[in-house]
Every structure is written in C-alpha cells, then in structure tokens.
Short mmCIF file of C-alpha atoms and ligand atoms in Angstrom, two decimals:
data_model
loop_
_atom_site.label_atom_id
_atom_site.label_comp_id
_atom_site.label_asym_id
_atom_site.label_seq_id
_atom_site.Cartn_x
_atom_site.Cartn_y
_atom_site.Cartn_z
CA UNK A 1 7.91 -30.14 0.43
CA UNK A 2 5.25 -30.69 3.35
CA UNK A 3 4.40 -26.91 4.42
CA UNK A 4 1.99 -27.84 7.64
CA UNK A 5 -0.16 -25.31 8.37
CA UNK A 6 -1.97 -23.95 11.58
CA UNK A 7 -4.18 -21.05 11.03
CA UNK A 8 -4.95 -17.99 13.09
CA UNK A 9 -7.69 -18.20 15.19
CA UNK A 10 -8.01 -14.38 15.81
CA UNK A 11 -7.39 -12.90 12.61
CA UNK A 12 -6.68 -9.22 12.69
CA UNK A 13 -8.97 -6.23 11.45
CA UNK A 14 -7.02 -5.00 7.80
CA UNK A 15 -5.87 -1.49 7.50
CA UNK A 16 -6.76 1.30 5.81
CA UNK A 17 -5.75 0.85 2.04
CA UNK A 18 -5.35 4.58 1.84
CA UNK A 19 -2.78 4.93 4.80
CA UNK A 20 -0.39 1.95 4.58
CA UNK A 21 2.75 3.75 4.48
CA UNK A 22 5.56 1.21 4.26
CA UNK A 23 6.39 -2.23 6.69
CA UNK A 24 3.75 -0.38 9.17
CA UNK A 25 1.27 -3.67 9.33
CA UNK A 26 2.15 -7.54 9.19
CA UNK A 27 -0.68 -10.09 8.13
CA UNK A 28 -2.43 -12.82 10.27
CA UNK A 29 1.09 -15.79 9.23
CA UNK A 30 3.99 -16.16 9.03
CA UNK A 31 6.49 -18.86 7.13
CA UNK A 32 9.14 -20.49 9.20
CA UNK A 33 11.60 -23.42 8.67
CA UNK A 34 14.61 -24.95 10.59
CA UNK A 35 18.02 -26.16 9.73
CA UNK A 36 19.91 -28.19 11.95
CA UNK A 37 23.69 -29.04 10.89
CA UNK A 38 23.37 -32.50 9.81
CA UNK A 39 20.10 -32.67 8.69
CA UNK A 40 19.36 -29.78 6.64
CA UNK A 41 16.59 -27.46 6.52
CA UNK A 42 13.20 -28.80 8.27
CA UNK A 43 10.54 -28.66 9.28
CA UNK A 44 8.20 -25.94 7.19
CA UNK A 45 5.34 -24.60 8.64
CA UNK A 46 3.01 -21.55 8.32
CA UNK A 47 2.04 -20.42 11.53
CA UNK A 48 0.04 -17.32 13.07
CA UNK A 49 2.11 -14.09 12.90
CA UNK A 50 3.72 -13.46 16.67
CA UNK A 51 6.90 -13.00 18.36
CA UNK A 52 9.23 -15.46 18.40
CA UNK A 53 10.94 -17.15 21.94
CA UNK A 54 14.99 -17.22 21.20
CA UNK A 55 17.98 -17.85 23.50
CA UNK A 56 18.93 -14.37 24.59
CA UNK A 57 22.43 -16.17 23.86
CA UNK A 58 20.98 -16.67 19.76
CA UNK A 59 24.16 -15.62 17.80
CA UNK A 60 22.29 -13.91 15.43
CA UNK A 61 21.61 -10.74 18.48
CA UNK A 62 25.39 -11.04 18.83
CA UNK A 63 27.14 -10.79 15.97
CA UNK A 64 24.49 -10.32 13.33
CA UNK A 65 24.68 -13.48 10.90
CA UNK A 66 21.50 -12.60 9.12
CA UNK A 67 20.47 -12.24 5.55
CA UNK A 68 17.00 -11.01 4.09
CA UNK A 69 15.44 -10.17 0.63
CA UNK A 70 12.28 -7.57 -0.18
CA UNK A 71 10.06 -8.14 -3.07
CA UNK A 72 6.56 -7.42 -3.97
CA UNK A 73 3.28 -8.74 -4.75
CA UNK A 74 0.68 -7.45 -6.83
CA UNK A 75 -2.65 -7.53 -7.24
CA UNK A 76 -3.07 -7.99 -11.09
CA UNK A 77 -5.81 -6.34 -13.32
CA UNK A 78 -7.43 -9.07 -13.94
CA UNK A 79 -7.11 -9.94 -10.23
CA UNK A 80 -4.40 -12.42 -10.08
CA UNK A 81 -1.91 -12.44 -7.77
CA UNK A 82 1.71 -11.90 -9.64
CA UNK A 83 5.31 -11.96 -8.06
CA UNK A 84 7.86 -9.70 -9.61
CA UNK A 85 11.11 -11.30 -10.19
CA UNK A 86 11.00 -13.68 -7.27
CA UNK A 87 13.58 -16.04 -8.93
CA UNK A 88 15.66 -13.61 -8.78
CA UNK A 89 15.29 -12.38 -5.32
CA UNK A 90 15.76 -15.72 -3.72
CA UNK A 91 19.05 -16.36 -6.06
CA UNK A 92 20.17 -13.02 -4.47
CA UNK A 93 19.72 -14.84 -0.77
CA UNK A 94 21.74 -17.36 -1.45
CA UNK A 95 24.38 -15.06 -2.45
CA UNK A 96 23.99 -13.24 0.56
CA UNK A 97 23.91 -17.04 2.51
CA UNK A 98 26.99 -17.61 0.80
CA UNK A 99 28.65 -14.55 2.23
CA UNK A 100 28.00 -15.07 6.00
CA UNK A 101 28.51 -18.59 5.74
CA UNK A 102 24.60 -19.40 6.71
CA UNK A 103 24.03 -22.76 4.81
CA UNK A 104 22.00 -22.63 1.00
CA UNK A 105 18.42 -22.96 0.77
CA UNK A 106 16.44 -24.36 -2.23
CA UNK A 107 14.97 -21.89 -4.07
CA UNK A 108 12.26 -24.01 -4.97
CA UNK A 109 11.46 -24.76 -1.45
CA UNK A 110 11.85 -20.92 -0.49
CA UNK A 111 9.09 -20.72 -3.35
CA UNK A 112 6.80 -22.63 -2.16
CA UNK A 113 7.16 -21.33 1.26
CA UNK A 114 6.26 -18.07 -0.30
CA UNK A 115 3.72 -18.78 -2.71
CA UNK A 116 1.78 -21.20 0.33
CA UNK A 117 1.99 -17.99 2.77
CA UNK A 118 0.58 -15.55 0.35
CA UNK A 119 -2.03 -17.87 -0.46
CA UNK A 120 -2.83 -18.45 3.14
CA UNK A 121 -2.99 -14.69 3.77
CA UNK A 122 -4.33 -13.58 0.54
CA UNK A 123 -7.11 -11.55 1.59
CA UNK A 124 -4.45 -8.93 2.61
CA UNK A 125 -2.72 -8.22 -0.50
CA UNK A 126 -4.45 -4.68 -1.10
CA UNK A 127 -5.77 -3.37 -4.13
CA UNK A 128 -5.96 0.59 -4.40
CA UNK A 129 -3.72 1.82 -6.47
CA UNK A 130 -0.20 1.41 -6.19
CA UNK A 131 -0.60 -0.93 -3.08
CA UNK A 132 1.10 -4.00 -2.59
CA UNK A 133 2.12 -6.41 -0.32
CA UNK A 134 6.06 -6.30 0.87
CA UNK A 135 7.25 -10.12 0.97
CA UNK A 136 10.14 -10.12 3.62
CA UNK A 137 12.60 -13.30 3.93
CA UNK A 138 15.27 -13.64 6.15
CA UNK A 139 17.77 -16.29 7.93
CA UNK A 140 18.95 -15.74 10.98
CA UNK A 141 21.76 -17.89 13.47
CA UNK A 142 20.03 -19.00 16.66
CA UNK A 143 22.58 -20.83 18.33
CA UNK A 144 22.67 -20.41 21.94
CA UNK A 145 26.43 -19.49 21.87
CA UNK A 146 28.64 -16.78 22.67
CA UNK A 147 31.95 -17.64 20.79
CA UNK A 148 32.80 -16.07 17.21
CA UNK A 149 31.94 -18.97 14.32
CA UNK A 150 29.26 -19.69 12.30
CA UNK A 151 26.25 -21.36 13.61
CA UNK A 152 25.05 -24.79 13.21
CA UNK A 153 21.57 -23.68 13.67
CA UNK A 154 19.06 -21.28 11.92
CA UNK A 155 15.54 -20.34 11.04
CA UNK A 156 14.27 -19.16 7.48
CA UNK A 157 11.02 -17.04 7.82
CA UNK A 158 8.80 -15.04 5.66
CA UNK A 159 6.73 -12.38 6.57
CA UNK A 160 4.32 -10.35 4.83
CA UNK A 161 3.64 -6.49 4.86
CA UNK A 162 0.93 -4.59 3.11
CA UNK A 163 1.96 -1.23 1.60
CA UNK A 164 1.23 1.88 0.52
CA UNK A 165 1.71 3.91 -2.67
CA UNK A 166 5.32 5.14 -2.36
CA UNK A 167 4.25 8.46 -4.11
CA UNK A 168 0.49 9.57 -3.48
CA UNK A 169 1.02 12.44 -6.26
CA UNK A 170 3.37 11.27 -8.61
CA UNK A 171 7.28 10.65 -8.11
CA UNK A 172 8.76 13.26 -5.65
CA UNK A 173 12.05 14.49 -6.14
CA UNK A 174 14.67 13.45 -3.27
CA UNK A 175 17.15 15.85 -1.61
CA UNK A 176 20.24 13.53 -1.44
CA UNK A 177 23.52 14.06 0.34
CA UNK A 178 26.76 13.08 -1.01
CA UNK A 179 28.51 11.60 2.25
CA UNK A 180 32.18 11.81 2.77
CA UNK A 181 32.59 11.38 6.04
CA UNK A 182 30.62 7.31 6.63
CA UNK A 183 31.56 5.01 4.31
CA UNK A 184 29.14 1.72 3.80
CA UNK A 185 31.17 -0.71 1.90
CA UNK A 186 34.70 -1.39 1.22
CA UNK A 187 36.22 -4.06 -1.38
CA UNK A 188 36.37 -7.81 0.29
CA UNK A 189 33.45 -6.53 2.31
CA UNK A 190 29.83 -7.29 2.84
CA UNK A 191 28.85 -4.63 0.63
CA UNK A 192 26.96 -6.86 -1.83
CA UNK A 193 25.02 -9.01 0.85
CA UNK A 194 21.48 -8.11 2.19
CA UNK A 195 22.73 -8.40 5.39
CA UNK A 196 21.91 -6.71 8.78
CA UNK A 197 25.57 -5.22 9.32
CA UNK A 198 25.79 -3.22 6.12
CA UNK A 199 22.00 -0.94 7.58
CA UNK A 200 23.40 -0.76 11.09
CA UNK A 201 26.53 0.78 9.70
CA UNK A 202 24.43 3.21 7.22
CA UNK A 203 21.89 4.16 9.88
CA UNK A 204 24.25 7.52 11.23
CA UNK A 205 25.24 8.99 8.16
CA UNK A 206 21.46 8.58 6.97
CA UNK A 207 20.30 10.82 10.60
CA UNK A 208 23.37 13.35 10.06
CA UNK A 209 21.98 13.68 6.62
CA UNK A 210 18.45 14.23 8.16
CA UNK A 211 19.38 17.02 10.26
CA UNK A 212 21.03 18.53 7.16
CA UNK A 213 17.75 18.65 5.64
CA UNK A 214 18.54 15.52 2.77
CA UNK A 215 16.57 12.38 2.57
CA UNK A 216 18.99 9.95 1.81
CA UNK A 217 22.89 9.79 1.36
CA UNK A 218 24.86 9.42 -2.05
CA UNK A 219 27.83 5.81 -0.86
CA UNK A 220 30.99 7.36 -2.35
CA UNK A 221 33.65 4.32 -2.15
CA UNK A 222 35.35 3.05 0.90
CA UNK A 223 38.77 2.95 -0.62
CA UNK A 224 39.77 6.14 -2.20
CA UNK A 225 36.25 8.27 -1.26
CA UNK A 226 35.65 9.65 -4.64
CA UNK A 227 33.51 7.04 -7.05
CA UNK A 228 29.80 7.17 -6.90
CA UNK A 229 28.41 3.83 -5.54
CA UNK A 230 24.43 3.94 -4.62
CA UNK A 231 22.04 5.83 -2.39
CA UNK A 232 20.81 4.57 0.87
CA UNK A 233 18.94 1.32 0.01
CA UNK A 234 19.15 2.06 -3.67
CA UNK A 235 21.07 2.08 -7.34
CA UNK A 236 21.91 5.53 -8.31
CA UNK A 237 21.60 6.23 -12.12
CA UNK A 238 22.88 9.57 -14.50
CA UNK A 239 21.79 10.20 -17.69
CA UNK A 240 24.64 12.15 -19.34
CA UNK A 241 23.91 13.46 -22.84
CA UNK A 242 21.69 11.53 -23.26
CA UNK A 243 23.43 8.36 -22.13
CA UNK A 244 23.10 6.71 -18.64
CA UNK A 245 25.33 6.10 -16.28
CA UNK A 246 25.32 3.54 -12.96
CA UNK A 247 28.35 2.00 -11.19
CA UNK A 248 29.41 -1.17 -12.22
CA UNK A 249 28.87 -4.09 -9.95
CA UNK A 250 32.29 -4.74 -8.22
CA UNK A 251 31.60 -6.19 -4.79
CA UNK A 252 30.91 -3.28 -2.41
CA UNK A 253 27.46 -1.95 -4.05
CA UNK A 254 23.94 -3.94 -3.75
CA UNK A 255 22.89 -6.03 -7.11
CA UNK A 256 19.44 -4.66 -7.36
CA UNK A 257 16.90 -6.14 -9.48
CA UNK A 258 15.21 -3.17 -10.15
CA UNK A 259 18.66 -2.05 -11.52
CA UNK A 260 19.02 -4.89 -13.63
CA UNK A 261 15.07 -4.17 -14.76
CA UNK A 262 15.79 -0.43 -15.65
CA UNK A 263 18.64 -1.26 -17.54
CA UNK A 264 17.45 -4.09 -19.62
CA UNK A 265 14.41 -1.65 -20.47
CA UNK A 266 16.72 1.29 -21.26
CA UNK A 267 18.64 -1.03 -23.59
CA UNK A 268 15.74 -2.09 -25.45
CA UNK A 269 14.26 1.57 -26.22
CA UNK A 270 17.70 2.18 -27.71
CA UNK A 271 19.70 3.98 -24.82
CA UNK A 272 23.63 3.40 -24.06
CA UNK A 273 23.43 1.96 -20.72
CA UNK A 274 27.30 2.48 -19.31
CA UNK A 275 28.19 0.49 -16.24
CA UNK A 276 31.35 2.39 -15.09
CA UNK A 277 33.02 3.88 -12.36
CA UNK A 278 32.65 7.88 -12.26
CA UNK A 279 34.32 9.92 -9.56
CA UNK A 280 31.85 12.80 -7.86
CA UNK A 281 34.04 15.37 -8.81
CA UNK A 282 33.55 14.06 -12.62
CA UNK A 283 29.63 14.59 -12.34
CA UNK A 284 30.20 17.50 -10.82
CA UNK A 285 32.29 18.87 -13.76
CA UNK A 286 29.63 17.41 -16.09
CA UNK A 287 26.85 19.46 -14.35
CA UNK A 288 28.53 22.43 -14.57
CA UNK A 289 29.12 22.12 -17.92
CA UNK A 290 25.27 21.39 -17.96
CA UNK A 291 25.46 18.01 -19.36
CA UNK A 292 24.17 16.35 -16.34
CA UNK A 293 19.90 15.72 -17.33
CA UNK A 294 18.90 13.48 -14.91
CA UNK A 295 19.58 11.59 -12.12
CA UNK A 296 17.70 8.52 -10.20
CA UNK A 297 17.56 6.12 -7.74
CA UNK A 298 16.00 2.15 -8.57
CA UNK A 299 14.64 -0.31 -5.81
CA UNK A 300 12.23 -2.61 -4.50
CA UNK A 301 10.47 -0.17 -2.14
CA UNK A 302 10.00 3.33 -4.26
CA UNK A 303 10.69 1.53 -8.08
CA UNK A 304 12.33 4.85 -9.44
CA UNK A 305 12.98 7.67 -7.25
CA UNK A 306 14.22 11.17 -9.12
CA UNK A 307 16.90 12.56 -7.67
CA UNK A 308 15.90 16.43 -7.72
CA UNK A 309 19.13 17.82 -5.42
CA UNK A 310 22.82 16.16 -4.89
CA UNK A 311 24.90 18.20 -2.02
CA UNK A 312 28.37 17.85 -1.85
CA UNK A 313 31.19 20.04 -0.27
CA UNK A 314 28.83 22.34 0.67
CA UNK A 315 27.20 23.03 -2.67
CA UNK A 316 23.92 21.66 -3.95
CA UNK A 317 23.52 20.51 -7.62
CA UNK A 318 20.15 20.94 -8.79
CA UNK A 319 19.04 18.71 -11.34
CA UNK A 320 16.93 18.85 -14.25
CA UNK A 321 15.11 21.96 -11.99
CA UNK A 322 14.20 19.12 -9.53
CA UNK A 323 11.35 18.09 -11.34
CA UNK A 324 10.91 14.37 -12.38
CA UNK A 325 12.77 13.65 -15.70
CA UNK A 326 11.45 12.21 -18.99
CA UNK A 327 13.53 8.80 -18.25
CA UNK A 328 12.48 8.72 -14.66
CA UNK A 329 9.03 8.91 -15.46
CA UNK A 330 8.98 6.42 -18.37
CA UNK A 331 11.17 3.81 -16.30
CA UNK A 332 8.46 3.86 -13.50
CA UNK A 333 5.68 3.92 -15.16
CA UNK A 334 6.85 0.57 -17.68
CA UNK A 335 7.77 -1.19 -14.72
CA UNK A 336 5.32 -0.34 -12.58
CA UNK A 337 2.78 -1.62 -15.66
CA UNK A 338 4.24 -4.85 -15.95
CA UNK A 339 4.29 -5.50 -11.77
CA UNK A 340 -0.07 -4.78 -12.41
CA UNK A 341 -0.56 -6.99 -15.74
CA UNK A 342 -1.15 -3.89 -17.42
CA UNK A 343 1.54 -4.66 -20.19
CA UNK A 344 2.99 -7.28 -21.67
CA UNK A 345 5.78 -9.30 -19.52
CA UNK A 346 8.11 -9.35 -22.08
CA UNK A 347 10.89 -10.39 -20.33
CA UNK A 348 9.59 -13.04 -18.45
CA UNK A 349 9.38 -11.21 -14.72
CA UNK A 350 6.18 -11.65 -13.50
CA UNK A 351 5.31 -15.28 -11.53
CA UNK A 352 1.56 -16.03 -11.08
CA UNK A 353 0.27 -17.17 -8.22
C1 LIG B 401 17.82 -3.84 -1.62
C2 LIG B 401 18.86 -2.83 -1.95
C3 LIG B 401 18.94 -2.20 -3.20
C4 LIG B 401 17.88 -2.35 -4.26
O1 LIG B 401 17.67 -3.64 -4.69
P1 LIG B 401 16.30 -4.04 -5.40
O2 LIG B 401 16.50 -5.47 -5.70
O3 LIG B 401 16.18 -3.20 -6.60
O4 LIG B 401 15.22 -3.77 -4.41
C5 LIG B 401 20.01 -1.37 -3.46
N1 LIG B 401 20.95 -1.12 -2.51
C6 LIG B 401 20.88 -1.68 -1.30
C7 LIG B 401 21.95 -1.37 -0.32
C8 LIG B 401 19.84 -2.54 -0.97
O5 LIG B 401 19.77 -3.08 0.24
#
C-alpha cells in the first residue's frame, strides 16, 4: 500500500504530560482512506489533523453507520514504540464492519495506516508514567443520501490522542450502579459492535447514574433484566471463593481484549476462570453470604478498574471494604508491565513499531 503523505506545516505546541486526562488533545495527522463501491478502498493518505467537509446529507449523521476501535501505544523502556494487541483490535472492526454492513478492510492495510501515522507523529507519544497515546479508528457512511440502506461510500480514519495516567495514585475504587430501568443491548442486536448507536443509547442511564452519585452503570440483560452483562464501556469480573466470574460472550456484551488478556493471565497463575451467566440477585445472595471478594471492571482506557460499591434496589453492596483487591491489583499491574516492555510478552501481545 502507497500511504502519501503531506505534513503539517504548523505543528502544534504538545501538552502537559502531567495533565492529559483522556481524548482531551489530538496530534499534528491524521490517517484517512476512501472506499468507493466498485473499486474498493483507496486512496490512503496521512494528512494534517483538521475538520473534515461532509455532505450535511452524509448518512453516517443520519442513521449512524459507524464503527471504531481504541487501543494504545506505549512508549517502551527501552524506548521503543510497542502496540498492544493491535491484531486483535482491527479483527474486532471488521466484526463490527460486518454488523452494519460497512464493507471489510484489510487488516494489513489498516496496519500500516496505523503504524505510518504513529511514525509520522511520533514525537507525541508521551512518556511519564502511565501515559500513552489513544489510537482511534473508525468508518463512517458518507453518502449524500437520505433513504434507509447501506452506503456505497465511506472513509476509514485514524486519529491519535495522547493520554494521561488513568489513576494518578493507584487504582480508585468505582461507585457503580446496577441499572434496571435502560437497557443497552438485547439478543440479535448491536450489542457486540463498536458502534456509535450502542453509546448514544447508554449515554442517559450513565447521567441518571451521575446524579445518583455512581460513576458508571452495571448492563443487566435486555431480555429478562436480571443477568449481569458489563459496565459502561467495560467487562465486569467477580471473584467468588476464590474463583472468577464474567459473562459469557453471547452477542449483546462487548468482546474486550483486555477481557480476553485478564483471563488468559488468570488461567495461567492457576485460577478457575468461569464464563457464565449469573443473575444480580445471585451475587447478591453470594455477598450476603460474604462470599463475594472482589469485583472489577477490564478495558482499553482504565486496564482494571476495582469495583469498590454495586447499588441495586436501593441497597449498596460494598465490596472487599472498597479498597482495591489482591486480583485487581496483580491483573493491572502484569498487564500494564507487558504494555511498557517491562516483562516478558509471553503471549505474543505486544507489536513493535
Ligand atoms: C471497548 C469496550 C469494552 C472493552 O474492550 P477493550 O477491548 O478491553 O478495550 C467493553 N465494553 C464496551 C461496551 C466497549 O465499548
């Protein structure tokens, strides 16, 4: 693949490494390709970051046929640039393509496309501790078209954010609220797609559960309103007697990689990783009866995030005394070691750059 590449001409001044907070700050270029029915996806290009000119008519502001991924970069140790499970994340597009009919894209290609911006904008991967820099692809439908089908036009784009350290003193806690009133996903759904519709339809329950005082809401299912699914952009884990627990995948919860990475891990120290369904009046009956130890959250953004407080039906479980558990702390801190080069990538996650 051909990436041209025009560079910025008035680069920006970098942030402050210490303030970065999260998706605040966009680098100097950006990554963008076409597809055209017919003739595929063309024309690759890196280009300097800026808004983009689309039909007010593009079909993607209408009906939202979008997809998008979120993965990080690091700056290594040794001061190499390493991707962390990128393969992975742009298999996970296409799955997501697949789902709101937006045509496949080569992963290769979609790697190069990253790997060429990062290299072009390399100077702002950060390097204080726990900083690194958000990778962003999406797809979006820009036909100029009002009727209901799927486009026959699109444009694949990567963009680049530098970000903070999710947790300046150590993981936090989170206050989460068990909703029952929004659902997210249901079965035949889009529950399993990165795609636009599934946050717009989140974004309520998350501000009712703000005013409440919680960070984030606990998805209970669509269907019957009673089996734990995830929490807000994350996978929700319990460790039970000293076995875990997460919800299996079954088409209405998000596949996340960090998932997948925390349970391969927990698998190889020896724990019983269970991928089944559990009602929330089950965990509920298992914290009374003070078997419930710990409870977390796994993505892309915060790695592991310890769930300190679960409120349901007007009750609050407090877990493990909200303080971060043993598991939490050790799943964190082995990922978060292998994303830096600072252990050994056993499993084959980390792509140099
Ligand atoms: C992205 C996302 C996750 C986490 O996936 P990771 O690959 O671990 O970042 C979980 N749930 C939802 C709804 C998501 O959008």
């Amino acid at each position: 693949m051909d990436i041209k590449i025009i560079k910025n001409s008035t680069p920006k001044a970098k942030p402050d490494q210490n303030s970065l907070g999260f998706g605040n700050y966009f680098t100097d270029h950006m990554f963008i390709m076409d597809y055209t029915k017919g003739i595929g996806w063309h024309d690759p290009r890196v280009v300097p970051y800026g808004p983009l000119e689309l039909d007010p008519s593009a079909m993607v502001f209408h009906y939202a046929q979008e997809t998008f991924e979120g993965l990080k970069a690091y700056k290594a140790i040794d001061g190499s640039i390493q991707l962390f499970r990128v393969r992975d994340n742009l298999k996970r597009l296409n799955i997501s393509n697949d789902r709101v009919c937006i045509p496949q894209i080569d992963e290769k290609m979609m790697f190069e496309a990253i790997k060429t911006l990062i290299e072009v904008d390399r100077d702002w991967i950060p390097s204080a501790p726990g900083t690194s820099l958000y990778v962003r692809p999406f797809v979006i439908a820009t036909d100029p078209y009002l009727g209901v089908r799927p486009a026959s036009t699109y444009k694949f784009m990567v963009i680049l954010s530098p970000v903070g350290a999710y947790y300046k003193e150590g993981l936090n806690p989170t206050k989460i609220y068990v909703e029952d009133k929004y659902v997210r996903a249901v079965p035949g759904g889009i529950g399993f797609a990165k795609t636009g519709g599934n946050y717009a339809a989140s974004l309520k329950a998350q501000v009712e559960a703000n005013e409440k005082g919680y960070s984030q809401v606990l998805w209970l299912d669509g269907k019957e309103r009673k089996y734990i699914e995830e929490v807000g952009t994350s996978n929700a884990f319990f460790k039970i007697e000293g076995k875990v627990y997460t919800a299996p995948l079954e088409g209405s919860i998000l596949s996340g990689i960090t998932r997948d990475s925390a349970i391969k891990l927990m698998k190889d120290w020896g724990y019983e990783v269970i991928e089944q369904r559990m009602t929330i009046q089950e965990l509920k009956d298992l914290y009374e009866e003070g078997k419930l130890e710990e409870a977390f959250a796994t993505g892309t953004a915060a790695v592991i995030s310890p769930i300190g407080t679960l409120g349901w039906n007007g009750e609050d479980m407090v877990i493990n005394e909200s303080r971060i558990g043993e598991l939490s702390q050790k799943l964190y801190d082995a990922i978060t070691s292998i994303q830096y080069g600072k252990d050994e990538d056993k499993f084959d996650w980390i792509t140099k750059i």
